PDB file as gemmi writes it, atoms N, CA and C in Angstrom:
CRYST1    1.000    1.000    1.000  90.00  90.00  90.00 P 1                      
ATOM      1  N   LEU A   1      78.756 103.191 109.707  1.00  0.00           N  
ATOM      2  CA  LEU A   1      78.545 104.598 110.006  1.00  0.00           C  
ATOM      3  C   LEU A   1      79.732 105.427 109.535  1.00  0.00           C  
ATOM      4  N   GLN A   2      79.464 106.632 109.160  1.00  0.00           N  
ATOM      5  CA  GLN A   2      80.487 107.581 108.762  1.00  0.00           C  
ATOM      6  C   GLN A   2      80.378 108.798 109.684  1.00  0.00           C  
ATOM      7  N   LEU A   3      81.417 109.616 109.695  1.00  0.00           N  
ATOM      8  CA  LEU A   3      81.408 110.796 110.567  1.00  0.00           C  
ATOM      9  C   LEU A   3      80.213 111.698 110.293  1.00  0.00           C  
ATOM     10  N   HIS A   4      79.799 111.780 109.025  1.00  0.00           N  
ATOM     11  CA  HIS A   4      78.691 112.683 108.693  1.00  0.00           C  
ATOM     12  C   HIS A   4      77.325 112.173 109.181  1.00  0.00           C  
ATOM     13  N   HIS A   5      77.279 110.957 109.741  1.00  0.00           N  
ATOM     14  CA  HIS A   5      76.025 110.449 110.291  1.00  0.00           C  
ATOM     15  C   HIS A   5      75.754 110.979 111.701  1.00  0.00           C  
ATOM     16  N   SER A   6      76.683 111.731 112.277  1.00  0.00           N  
ATOM     17  CA  SER A   6      76.447 112.342 113.585  1.00  0.00           C  
ATOM     18  C   SER A   6      75.280 113.321 113.481  1.00  0.00           C  
ATOM     19  N   GLY A   7      74.495 113.403 114.531  1.00  0.00           N  
ATOM     20  CA  GLY A   7      73.384 114.358 114.532  1.00  0.00           C  
ATOM     21  C   GLY A   7      72.300 113.956 115.516  1.00  0.00           C  
ATOM     22  N   ARG A   8      71.185 114.682 115.430  1.00  0.00           N  
ATOM     23  CA  ARG A   8      70.035 114.407 116.295  1.00  0.00           C  
ATOM     24  C   ARG A   8      69.020 113.613 115.486  1.00  0.00           C  
ATOM     25  N   TYR A   9      68.538 112.534 116.105  1.00  0.00           N  
ATOM     26  CA  TYR A   9      67.568 111.658 115.449  1.00  0.00           C  
ATOM     27  C   TYR A   9      66.336 111.501 116.333  1.00  0.00           C  
ATOM     28  N   ARG A  10      65.204 111.309 115.679  1.00  0.00           N  
ATOM     29  CA  ARG A  10      63.964 110.974 116.361  1.00  0.00           C  
ATOM     30  C   ARG A  10      63.099 110.194 115.400  1.00  0.00           C  
ATOM     31  N   CYS A  11      62.129 109.516 115.932  1.00  0.00           N  
ATOM     32  CA  CYS A  11      61.190 108.797 115.069  1.00  0.00           C  
ATOM     33  C   CYS A  11      59.789 109.313 115.352  1.00  0.00           C  
ATOM     34  N   GLY A  12      58.897 108.977 114.466  1.00  0.00           N  
ATOM     35  CA  GLY A  12      57.519 109.406 114.634  1.00  0.00           C  
ATOM     36  C   GLY A  12      56.584 108.418 113.969  1.00  0.00           C  
ATOM     37  N   GLY A  13      55.332 108.495 114.335  1.00  0.00           N  
ATOM     38  CA  GLY A  13      54.352 107.608 113.727  1.00  0.00           C  
ATOM     39  C   GLY A  13      52.945 108.006 114.120  1.00  0.00           C  
ATOM     40  N   TRP A  14      52.022 107.476 113.371  1.00  0.00           N  
ATOM     41  CA  TRP A  14      50.620 107.744 113.639  1.00  0.00           C  
ATOM     42  C   TRP A  14      50.135 106.853 114.769  1.00  0.00           C  
ATOM     43  N   VAL A  15      49.451 107.449 115.719  1.00  0.00           N  
ATOM     44  CA  VAL A  15      48.816 106.711 116.801  1.00  0.00           C  
ATOM     45  C   VAL A  15      47.348 106.568 116.420  1.00  0.00           C  
ATOM     46  N   SER A  16      46.946 105.313 116.300  1.00  0.00           N  
ATOM     47  CA  SER A  16      45.575 105.046 115.881  1.00  0.00           C  
ATOM     48  C   SER A  16      44.667 105.084 117.106  1.00  0.00           C  
ATOM     49  N   SER A  17      43.779 106.044 117.118  1.00  0.00           N  
ATOM     50  CA  SER A  17      42.877 106.185 118.248  1.00  0.00           C  
ATOM     51  C   SER A  17      41.558 106.772 117.765  1.00  0.00           C  
ATOM     52  N   TRP A  18      40.491 106.334 118.383  1.00  0.00           N  
ATOM     53  CA  TRP A  18      39.191 106.843 118.011  1.00  0.00           C  
ATOM     54  C   TRP A  18      38.904 108.098 118.816  1.00  0.00           C  
ATOM     55  N   PRO A  19      38.426 109.180 118.341  1.00  0.00           N  
ATOM     56  CA  PRO A  19      37.784 109.322 117.036  1.00  0.00           C  
ATOM     57  C   PRO A  19      38.755 109.731 115.920  1.00  0.00           C  
ATOM     58  N   SER A  20      39.983 110.191 116.264  1.00  0.00           N  
ATOM     59  CA  SER A  20      40.897 110.584 115.180  1.00  0.00           C  
ATOM     60  C   SER A  20      42.335 110.246 115.574  1.00  0.00           C  
ATOM     61  N   PRO A  21      43.123 109.716 114.623  1.00  0.00           N  
ATOM     62  CA  PRO A  21      44.528 109.405 114.901  1.00  0.00           C  
ATOM     63  C   PRO A  21      45.359 110.696 114.984  1.00  0.00           C  
ATOM     64  N   TRP A  22      46.500 110.610 115.604  1.00  0.00           N  
ATOM     65  CA  TRP A  22      47.402 111.766 115.655  1.00  0.00           C  
ATOM     66  C   TRP A  22      48.836 111.311 115.444  1.00  0.00           C  
ATOM     67  N   TRP A  23      49.665 112.266 115.046  1.00  0.00           N  
ATOM     68  CA  TRP A  23      51.094 112.027 114.788  1.00  0.00           C  
ATOM     69  C   TRP A  23      51.852 112.268 116.088  1.00  0.00           C  
ATOM     70  N   GLU A  24      52.670 111.294 116.493  1.00  0.00           N  
ATOM     71  CA  GLU A  24      53.438 111.456 117.721  1.00  0.00           C  
ATOM     72  C   GLU A  24      54.918 111.241 117.405  1.00  0.00           C  
ATOM     73  N   LYS A  25      55.760 112.102 118.016  1.00  0.00           N  
ATOM     74  CA  LYS A  25      57.206 112.009 117.807  1.00  0.00           C  
ATOM     75  C   LYS A  25      57.889 111.600 119.105  1.00  0.00           C  
ATOM     76  N   SER A  26      58.989 110.843 118.952  1.00  0.00           N  
ATOM     77  CA  SER A  26      59.781 110.459 120.114  1.00  0.00           C  
ATOM     78  C   SER A  26      60.642 111.634 120.561  1.00  0.00           C  
ATOM     79  N   ALA A  27      61.218 111.491 121.734  1.00  0.00           N  
ATOM     80  CA  ALA A  27      62.213 112.462 122.174  1.00  0.00           C  
ATOM     81  C   ALA A  27      63.453 112.288 121.292  1.00  0.00           C  
ATOM     82  N   PRO A  28      64.168 113.364 120.998  1.00  0.00           N  
ATOM     83  CA  PRO A  28      65.362 113.234 120.154  1.00  0.00           C  
ATOM     84  C   PRO A  28      66.512 112.571 120.907  1.00  0.00           C  
ATOM     85  N   VAL A  29      67.376 111.919 120.154  1.00  0.00           N  
ATOM     86  CA  VAL A  29      68.587 111.341 120.698  1.00  0.00           C  
ATOM     87  C   VAL A  29      69.753 111.880 119.868  1.00  0.00           C  
ATOM     88  N   THR A  30      70.847 112.214 120.522  1.00  0.00           N  
ATOM     89  CA  THR A  30      72.023 112.721 119.823  1.00  0.00           C  
ATOM     90  C   THR A  30      73.002 111.578 119.594  1.00  0.00           C  
ATOM     91  N   VAL A  31      73.395 111.386 118.349  1.00  0.00           N  
ATOM     92  CA  VAL A  31      74.356 110.348 117.968  1.00  0.00           C  
ATOM     93  C   VAL A  31      75.649 111.039 117.549  1.00  0.00           C  
ATOM     94  N   THR A  32      76.761 110.610 118.128  1.00  0.00           N  
ATOM     95  CA  THR A  32      78.069 111.150 117.766  1.00  0.00           C  
ATOM     96  C   THR A  32      78.935 109.995 117.267  1.00  0.00           C  
ATOM     97  N   VAL A  33      79.341 110.065 116.013  1.00  0.00           N  
ATOM     98  CA  VAL A  33      80.198 109.036 115.434  1.00  0.00           C  
ATOM     99  C   VAL A  33      81.638 109.525 115.529  1.00  0.00           C  
ATOM    100  N   ARG A  34      82.491 108.701 116.119  1.00  0.00           N  
ATOM    101  CA  ARG A  34      83.909 109.051 116.269  1.00  0.00           C  
ATOM    102  C   ARG A  34      84.761 107.950 115.666  1.00  0.00           C  
ATOM    103  N   ARG A  35      85.935 108.325 115.258  1.00  0.00           N  
ATOM    104  CA  ARG A  35      86.895 107.329 114.802  1.00  0.00           C  
ATOM    105  C   ARG A  35      87.482 106.608 116.007  1.00  0.00           C  
ATOM    106  N   VAL A  36      87.750 105.326 115.826  1.00  0.00           N  
ATOM    107  CA  VAL A  36      88.466 104.561 116.841  1.00  0.00           C  
ATOM    108  C   VAL A  36      89.948 104.859 116.648  1.00  0.00           C  
ATOM    109  N   PRO A  37      90.663 105.279 117.698  1.00  0.00           N  
ATOM    110  CA  PRO A  37      92.081 105.595 117.543  1.00  0.00           C  
ATOM    111  C   PRO A  37      92.879 104.386 117.043  1.00  0.00           C  
ATOM    112  N   VAL A  38      93.895 104.678 116.264  1.00  0.00           N  
ATOM    113  CA  VAL A  38      94.789 103.639 115.768  1.00  0.00           C  
ATOM    114  C   VAL A  38      95.616 103.119 116.941  1.00  0.00           C  
ATOM    115  N   SER A  39      95.707 101.792 117.058  1.00  0.00           N  
ATOM    116  CA  SER A  39      96.518 101.193 118.117  1.00  0.00           C  
ATOM    117  C   SER A  39      96.982  99.812 117.686  1.00  0.00           C  
ATOM    118  N   GLY A  40      97.938  99.296 118.428  1.00  0.00           N  
ATOM    119  CA  GLY A  40      98.437  97.953 118.161  1.00  0.00           C  
ATOM    120  C   GLY A  40      99.149  97.835 116.823  1.00  0.00           C  
ATOM    121  N   VAL A  41     100.020  98.796 116.526  1.00  0.00           N  
ATOM    122  CA  VAL A  41     100.748  98.768 115.253  1.00  0.00           C  
ATOM    123  C   VAL A  41     101.860  97.729 115.351  1.00  0.00           C  
ATOM    124  N   SER A  42     101.876  96.810 114.402  1.00  0.00           N  
ATOM    125  CA  SER A  42     102.893  95.759 114.407  1.00  0.00           C  
ATOM    126  C   SER A  42     103.639  95.745 113.080  1.00  0.00           C  
ATOM    127  N   LEU A  43     104.899  95.365 113.163  1.00  0.00           N  
ATOM    128  CA  LEU A  43     105.777  95.309 111.998  1.00  0.00           C  
ATOM    129  C   LEU A  43     106.253  93.868 111.835  1.00  0.00           C  
ATOM    130  N   ARG A  44     106.209  93.380 110.596  1.00  0.00           N  
ATOM    131  CA  ARG A  44     106.663  92.030 110.301  1.00  0.00           C  
ATOM    132  C   ARG A  44     107.695  92.109 109.193  1.00  0.00           C  
ATOM    133  N   ALA A  45     108.715  91.292 109.280  1.00  0.00           N  
ATOM    134  CA  ALA A  45     109.787  91.300 108.279  1.00  0.00           C  
ATOM    135  C   ALA A  45     109.836  89.964 107.560  1.00  0.00           C  
ATOM    136  N   GLN A  46     110.188  90.031 106.284  1.00  0.00           N  
ATOM    137  CA  GLN A  46     110.426  88.835 105.480  1.00  0.00           C  
ATOM    138  C   GLN A  46     111.759  89.019 104.781  1.00  0.00           C  
ATOM    139  N   PRO A  47     112.775  88.276 105.078  1.00  0.00           N  
ATOM    140  CA  PRO A  47     112.766  87.080 105.919  1.00  0.00           C  
ATOM    141  C   PRO A  47     112.608  87.429 107.397  1.00  0.00           C  
ATOM    142  N   PRO A  48     112.097  86.453 108.184  1.00  0.00           N  
ATOM    143  CA  PRO A  48     111.891  86.677 109.620  1.00  0.00           C  
ATOM    144  C   PRO A  48     113.180  87.134 110.301  1.00  0.00           C  
ATOM    145  N   GLY A  49     113.025  88.076 111.224  1.00  0.00           N  
ATOM    146  CA  GLY A  49     114.176  88.610 111.936  1.00  0.00           C  
ATOM    147  C   GLY A  49     114.916  89.683 111.168  1.00  0.00           C  
ATOM    148  N   ALA A  50     114.497  89.922 109.924  1.00  0.00           N  
ATOM    149  CA  ALA A  50     115.085  90.965 109.065  1.00  0.00           C  
ATOM    150  C   ALA A  50     116.583  90.767 108.877  1.00  0.00           C  
ATOM    151  N   GLN A  51     117.042  89.519 108.916  1.00  0.00           N  
ATOM    152  CA  GLN A  51     118.452  89.211 108.672  1.00  0.00           C  
ATOM    153  C   GLN A  51     118.594  88.839 107.202  1.00  0.00           C  
ATOM    154  N   VAL A  52     119.210  89.723 106.421  1.00  0.00           N  
ATOM    155  CA  VAL A  52     119.343  89.499 104.980  1.00  0.00           C  
ATOM    156  C   VAL A  52     120.807  89.650 104.562  1.00  0.00           C  
ATOM    157  N   ALA A  53     121.134  88.987 103.494  1.00  0.00           N  
ATOM    158  CA  ALA A  53     122.481  89.100 102.937  1.00  0.00           C  
ATOM    159  C   ALA A  53     122.536  90.297 101.995  1.00  0.00           C  
ATOM    160  N   LEU A  54     123.709  90.862 101.819  1.00  0.00           N  
ATOM    161  CA  LEU A  54     123.891  91.977 100.871  1.00  0.00           C  
ATOM    162  C   LEU A  54     123.312  91.592  99.518  1.00  0.00           C  
ATOM    163  N   GLY A  55     122.537  92.518  98.948  1.00  0.00           N  
ATOM    164  CA  GLY A  55     121.963  92.304  97.628  1.00  0.00           C  
ATOM    165  C   GLY A  55     120.617  91.610  97.622  1.00  0.00           C  
ATOM    166  N   ASP A  56     120.172  91.093  98.770  1.00  0.00           N  
ATOM    167  CA  ASP A  56     118.882  90.397  98.835  1.00  0.00           C  
ATOM    168  C   ASP A  56     117.726  91.383  99.010  1.00  0.00           C  
ATOM    169  N   LEU A  57     116.529  90.835  99.037  1.00  0.00           N  
ATOM    170  CA  LEU A  57     115.300  91.606  99.204  1.00  0.00           C  
ATOM    171  C   LEU A  57     114.828  91.513 100.649  1.00  0.00           C  
ATOM    172  N   LEU A  58     114.442  92.656 101.221  1.00  0.00           N  
ATOM    173  CA  LEU A  58     113.831  92.712 102.545  1.00  0.00           C  
ATOM    174  C   LEU A  58     112.455  93.347 102.379  1.00  0.00           C  
ATOM    175  N   VAL A  59     111.431  92.678 102.883  1.00  0.00           N  
ATOM    176  CA  VAL A  59     110.067  93.208 102.818  1.00  0.00           C  
ATOM    177  C   VAL A  59     109.575  93.430 104.237  1.00  0.00           C  
ATOM    178  N   LEU A  60     109.147  94.654 104.530  1.00  0.00           N  
ATOM    179  CA  LEU A  60     108.575  95.003 105.825  1.00  0.00           C  
ATOM    180  C   LEU A  60     107.085  95.253 105.643  1.00  0.00           C  
ATOM    181  N   SER A  61     106.274  94.664 106.514  1.00  0.00           N  
ATOM    182  CA  SER A  61     104.822  94.829 106.448  1.00  0.00           C  
ATOM    183  C   SER A  61     104.324  95.409 107.756  1.00  0.00           C  
ATOM    184  N   CYS A  62     103.325  96.272 107.655  1.00  0.00           N  
ATOM    185  CA  CYS A  62     102.770  96.953 108.818  1.00  0.00           C  
ATOM    186  C   CYS A  62     101.277  96.652 108.910  1.00  0.00           C  
ATOM    187  N   ALA A  63     100.780  96.467 110.142  1.00  0.00           N  
ATOM    188  CA  ALA A  63      99.355  96.228 110.356  1.00  0.00           C  
ATOM    189  C   ALA A  63      98.932  96.910 111.650  1.00  0.00           C  
ATOM    190  N   VAL A  64      97.633  97.191 111.757  1.00  0.00           N  
ATOM    191  CA  VAL A  64      97.083  97.764 112.985  1.00  0.00           C  
ATOM    192  C   VAL A  64      96.064  96.792 113.573  1.00  0.00           C  
ATOM    193  N   ALA A  65      96.030  96.705 114.896  1.00  0.00           N  
ATOM    194  CA  ALA A  65      95.068  95.833 115.570  1.00  0.00           C  
ATOM    195  C   ALA A  65      93.705  96.506 115.662  1.00  0.00           C  
ATOM    196  N   ALA A  66      93.695  97.834 115.773  1.00  0.00           N  
ATOM    197  CA  ALA A  66      92.440  98.564 115.906  1.00  0.00           C  
ATOM    198  C   ALA A  66      92.596  99.941 115.273  1.00  0.00           C  
ATOM    199  N   GLY A  67      91.460 100.509 114.904  1.00  0.00           N  
ATOM    200  CA  GLY A  67      91.445 101.848 114.324  1.00  0.00           C  
ATOM    201  C   GLY A  67      90.538 101.892 113.116  1.00  0.00           C  
ATOM    202  N   THR A  68      89.655 102.880 113.122  1.00  0.00           N  
ATOM    203  CA  THR A  68      88.797 103.050 111.960  1.00  0.00           C  
ATOM    204  C   THR A  68      89.462 104.012 111.003  1.00  0.00           C  
ATOM    205  N   GLY A  69      89.183 103.846 109.773  1.00  0.00           N  
ATOM    206  CA  GLY A  69      89.985 104.506 108.749  1.00  0.00           C  
ATOM    207  C   GLY A  69      89.250 105.484 107.905  1.00  0.00           C  
ATOM    208  N   PRO A  70      89.907 105.823 106.836  1.00  0.00           N  
ATOM    209  CA  PRO A  70      91.044 105.112 106.256  1.00  0.00           C  
ATOM    210  C   PRO A  70      92.334 105.320 107.056  1.00  0.00           C  
ATOM    211  N   VAL A  71      93.141 104.262 107.091  1.00  0.00           N  
ATOM    212  CA  VAL A  71      94.418 104.299 107.800  1.00  0.00           C  
ATOM    213  C   VAL A  71      95.532 104.445 106.769  1.00  0.00           C  
ATOM    214  N   SER A  72      96.433 105.399 107.010  1.00  0.00           N  
ATOM    215  CA  SER A  72      97.590 105.579 106.128  1.00  0.00           C  
ATOM    216  C   SER A  72      98.849 105.168 106.888  1.00  0.00           C  
ATOM    217  N   PHE A  73      99.855 104.745 106.129  1.00  0.00           N  
ATOM    218  CA  PHE A  73     101.100 104.253 106.707  1.00  0.00           C  
ATOM    219  C   PHE A  73     102.278 105.027 106.148  1.00  0.00           C  
ATOM    220  N   SER A  74     103.300 105.219 106.977  1.00  0.00           N  
ATOM    221  CA  SER A  74     104.569 105.766 106.501  1.00  0.00           C  
ATOM    222  C   SER A  74     105.697 105.029 107.208  1.00  0.00           C  
ATOM    223  N   TRP A  75     106.839 104.947 106.514  1.00  0.00           N  
ATOM    224  CA  TRP A  75     107.993 104.194 106.999  1.00  0.00           C  
ATOM    225  C   TRP A  75     109.135 105.131 107.316  1.00  0.00           C  
ATOM    226  N   HIS A  76     109.817 104.875 108.450  1.00  0.00           N  
ATOM    227  CA  HIS A  76     110.892 105.747 108.907  1.00  0.00           C  
ATOM    228  C   HIS A  76     112.060 104.896 109.403  1.00  0.00           C  
ATOM    229  N   ARG A  77     113.273 105.429 109.231  1.00  0.00           N  
ATOM    230  CA  ARG A  77     114.463 104.733 109.723  1.00  0.00           C  
ATOM    231  C   ARG A  77     115.224 105.653 110.657  1.00  0.00           C  
ATOM    232  N   GLY A  78     115.635 105.100 111.802  1.00  0.00           N  
ATOM    233  CA  GLY A  78     116.460 105.847 112.736  1.00  0.00           C  
ATOM    234  C   GLY A  78     115.809 107.085 113.303  1.00  0.00           C  
ATOM    235  N   GLY A  79     114.484 107.080 113.446  1.00  0.00           N  
ATOM    236  CA  GLY A  79     113.796 108.228 114.027  1.00  0.00           C  
ATOM    237  C   GLY A  79     113.636 109.410 113.096  1.00  0.00           C  
ATOM    238  N   SER A  80     113.999 109.257 111.832  1.00  0.00           N  
ATOM    239  CA  SER A  80     113.884 110.353 110.864  1.00  0.00           C  
ATOM    240  C   SER A  80     112.427 110.706 110.613  1.00  0.00           C  
ATOM    241  N   ALA A  81     112.155 112.001 110.470  1.00  0.00           N  
ATOM    242  CA  ALA A  81     110.799 112.453 110.171  1.00  0.00           C  
ATOM    243  C   ALA A  81     110.463 112.277 108.694  1.00  0.00           C  
ATOM    244  N   THR A  82     111.473 112.197 107.852  1.00  0.00           N  
ATOM    245  CA  THR A  82     111.263 112.039 106.410  1.00  0.00           C  
ATOM    246  C   THR A  82     110.911 110.588 106.108  1.00  0.00           C  
ATOM    247  N   PRO A  83     109.747 110.346 105.508  1.00  0.00           N  
ATOM    248  CA  PRO A  83     109.356 108.960 105.250  1.00  0.00           C  
ATOM    249  C   PRO A  83     110.166 108.314 104.127  1.00  0.00           C  
ATOM    250  N   LEU A  84     110.456 107.026 104.309  1.00  0.00           N  
ATOM    251  CA  LEU A  84     111.112 106.227 103.268  1.00  0.00           C  
ATOM    252  C   LEU A  84     110.101 105.756 102.240  1.00  0.00           C  
ATOM    253  N   GLY A  85     108.861 105.669 102.657  1.00  0.00           N  
ATOM    254  CA  GLY A  85     107.797 105.206 101.774  1.00  0.00           C  
ATOM    255  C   GLY A  85     106.468 105.290 102.483  1.00  0.00           C  
ATOM    256  N   THR A  86     105.420 105.030 101.721  1.00  0.00           N  
ATOM    257  CA  THR A  86     104.065 105.027 102.276  1.00  0.00           C  
ATOM    258  C   THR A  86     103.388 103.723 101.881  1.00  0.00           C  
ATOM    259  N   GLY A  87     102.333 103.408 102.586  1.00  0.00           N  
ATOM    260  CA  GLY A  87     101.623 102.165 102.336  1.00  0.00           C  
ATOM    261  C   GLY A  87     101.973 101.138 103.386  1.00  0.00           C  
ATOM    262  N   PRO A  88     101.201 100.054 103.453  1.00  0.00           N  
ATOM    263  CA  PRO A  88     101.405  99.058 104.497  1.00  0.00           C  
ATOM    264  C   PRO A  88     102.611  98.140 104.264  1.00  0.00           C  
ATOM    265  N   ARG A  89     103.325  98.336 103.150  1.00  0.00           N  
ATOM    266  CA  ARG A  89     104.443  97.455 102.800  1.00  0.00           C  
ATOM    267  C   ARG A  89     105.610  98.279 102.268  1.00  0.00           C  
ATOM    268  N   LEU A  90     106.816  97.940 102.715  1.00  0.00           N  
ATOM    269  CA  LEU A  90     108.033  98.593 102.240  1.00  0.00           C  
ATOM    270  C   LEU A  90     108.979  97.508 101.736  1.00  0.00           C  
ATOM    271  N   GLU A  91     109.388  97.627 100.464  1.00  0.00           N  
ATOM    272  CA  GLU A  91     110.318  96.671  99.871  1.00  0.00           C  
ATOM    273  C   GLU A  91     111.673  97.336  99.691  1.00  0.00           C  
ATOM    274  N   LEU A  92     112.698  96.709 100.255  1.00  0.00           N  
ATOM    275  CA  LEU A  92     114.065  97.180 100.075  1.00  0.00           C  
ATOM    276  C   LEU A  92     114.758  96.151  99.182  1.00  0.00           C  
ATOM    277  N   ARG A  93     114.950  96.527  97.935  1.00  0.00           N  
ATOM    278  CA  ARG A  93     115.569  95.624  96.962  1.00  0.00           C  
ATOM    279  C   ARG A  93     117.083  95.819  96.981  1.00  0.00           C  
ATOM    280  N   HIS A  94     117.801  94.742  96.825  1.00  0.00           N  
ATOM    281  CA  HIS A  94     119.264  94.790  96.760  1.00  0.00           C  
ATOM    282  C   HIS A  94     119.834  95.553  97.962  1.00  0.00           C  
ATOM    283  N   VAL A  95     119.497  95.084  99.176  1.00  0.00           N  
ATOM    284  CA  VAL A  95     119.922  95.793 100.382  1.00  0.00           C  
ATOM    285  C   VAL A  95     121.444  95.893 100.468  1.00  0.00           C  
ATOM    286  N   GLY A  96     121.862  97.029 101.002  1.00  0.00           N  
ATOM    287  CA  GLY A  96     123.284  97.288 101.206  1.00  0.00           C  
ATOM    288  C   GLY A  96     123.539  97.680 102.646  1.00  0.00           C  
ATOM    289  N   ASP A  97     124.797  97.937 102.964  1.00  0.00           N  
ATOM    290  CA  ASP A  97     125.167  98.336 104.325  1.00  0.00           C  
ATOM    291  C   ASP A  97     124.389  99.567 104.786  1.00  0.00           C  
ATOM    292  N   GLU A  98     124.108 100.481 103.852  1.00  0.00           N  
ATOM    293  CA  GLU A  98     123.413 101.728 104.206  1.00  0.00           C  
ATOM    294  C   GLU A  98     121.962 101.498 104.608  1.00  0.00           C  
ATOM    295  N   ASP A  99     121.439 100.294 104.354  1.00  0.00           N  
ATOM    296  CA  ASP A  99     120.049  99.985 104.720  1.00  0.00           C  
ATOM    297  C   ASP A  99     119.922  99.447 106.139  1.00  0.00           C  
ATOM    298  N   SER A 100     121.042  99.194 106.801  1.00  0.00           N  
ATOM    299  CA  SER A 100     120.973  98.707 108.184  1.00  0.00           C  
ATOM    300  C   SER A 100     120.430  99.808 109.081  1.00  0.00           C  
ATOM    301  N   GLY A 101     119.683  99.411 110.093  1.00  0.00           N  
ATOM    302  CA  GLY A 101     119.163 100.383 111.042  1.00  0.00           C  
ATOM    303  C   GLY A 101     117.846  99.960 111.641  1.00  0.00           C  
ATOM    304  N   HIS A 102     117.301 100.859 112.415  1.00  0.00           N  
ATOM    305  CA  HIS A 102     116.043 100.630 113.126  1.00  0.00           C  
ATOM    306  C   HIS A 102     114.904 101.224 112.293  1.00  0.00           C  
ATOM    307  N   TYR A 103     113.957 100.390 111.883  1.00  0.00           N  
ATOM    308  CA  TYR A 103     112.825 100.826 111.066  1.00  0.00           C  
ATOM    309  C   TYR A 103     111.555 100.879 111.898  1.00  0.00           C  
ATOM    310  N   GLN A 104     110.725 101.887 111.603  1.00  0.00           N  
ATOM    311  CA  GLN A 104     109.430 102.023 112.264  1.00  0.00           C  
ATOM    312  C   GLN A 104     108.361 102.275 111.231  1.00  0.00           C  
ATOM    313  N   CYS A 105     107.191 101.750 111.532  1.00  0.00           N  
ATOM    314  CA  CYS A 105     106.005 102.037 110.733  1.00  0.00           C  
ATOM    315  C   CYS A 105     105.122 102.974 111.556  1.00  0.00           C  
ATOM    316  N   ARG A 106     104.619 104.011 110.919  1.00  0.00           N  
ATOM    317  CA  ARG A 106     103.718 104.964 111.567  1.00  0.00           C  
ATOM    318  C   ARG A 106     102.355 104.849 110.888  1.00  0.00           C  
ATOM    319  N   ALA A 107     101.309 104.647 111.672  1.00  0.00           N  
ATOM    320  CA  ALA A 107      99.949 104.521 111.149  1.00  0.00           C  
ATOM    321  C   ALA A 107      99.101 105.681 111.663  1.00  0.00           C  
ATOM    322  N   SER A 108      98.259 106.208 110.776  1.00  0.00           N  
ATOM    323  CA  SER A 108      97.421 107.346 111.156  1.00  0.00           C  
ATOM    324  C   SER A 108      96.051 107.227 110.477  1.00  0.00           C  
ATOM    325  N   ASN A 109      95.019 107.654 111.191  1.00  0.00           N  
ATOM    326  CA  ASN A 109      93.688 107.715 110.579  1.00  0.00           C  
ATOM    327  C   ASN A 109      93.190 109.157 110.495  1.00  0.00           C  
ATOM    328  N   GLY A 110      94.094 110.107 110.626  1.00  0.00           N  
ATOM    329  CA  GLY A 110      93.707 111.517 110.555  1.00  0.00           C  
ATOM    330  C   GLY A 110      93.423 112.124 111.916  1.00  0.00           C  
ATOM    331  N   ASP A 111      93.005 111.292 112.878  1.00  0.00           N  
ATOM    332  CA  ASP A 111      92.721 111.768 114.231  1.00  0.00           C  
ATOM    333  C   ASP A 111      93.779 111.306 115.221  1.00  0.00           C  
ATOM    334  N   SER A 112      94.418 110.179 114.925  1.00  0.00           N  
ATOM    335  CA  SER A 112      95.401 109.626 115.852  1.00  0.00           C  
ATOM    336  C   SER A 112      96.553 109.022 115.066  1.00  0.00           C  
ATOM    337  N   VAL A 113      97.697 108.925 115.739  1.00  0.00           N  
ATOM    338  CA  VAL A 113      98.916 108.349 115.153  1.00  0.00           C  
ATOM    339  C   VAL A 113      99.484 107.358 116.137  1.00  0.00           C  
ATOM    340  N   ALA A 114      99.957 106.212 115.639  1.00  0.00           N  
ATOM    341  CA  ALA A 114     100.618 105.226 116.490  1.00  0.00           C  
ATOM    342  C   ALA A 114     101.783 104.643 115.703  1.00  0.00           C  
ATOM    343  N   GLU A 115     102.812 104.206 116.413  1.00  0.00           N  
ATOM    344  CA  GLU A 115     104.016 103.668 115.779  1.00  0.00           C  
ATOM    345  C   GLU A 115     104.281 102.244 116.257  1.00  0.00           C  
ATOM    346  N   SER A 116     104.965 101.504 115.382  1.00  0.00           N  
ATOM    347  CA  SER A 116     105.378 100.138 115.746  1.00  0.00           C  
ATOM    348  C   SER A 116     106.535 100.211 116.727  1.00  0.00           C  
TER     349      SER A 116                                                      
END                                                                             
């Protein structure tokens, strides 16, 4: 289902009866399609524990346990509103001292936002 499938639906059909059939319609039903809020955002690091040596590669991956999409991702460090990147994966190549800190993944489906 998509959001545009919301609306009023009914069915109808011919009732076969003598001497003449007739068209009968059901009572209408209202269908509302909603997005499932994003929740259960988890962050995984490679190498595990995000302990890397200077100059090595750190890969951060983000996933959601629930939420209908499309889901977009953004990466933040130290509570900054400016994203470091977008997408479910962030690669930090040749990490340096300036890359140390607290990283968060933010997931959104347009209706809701959740953070790791």
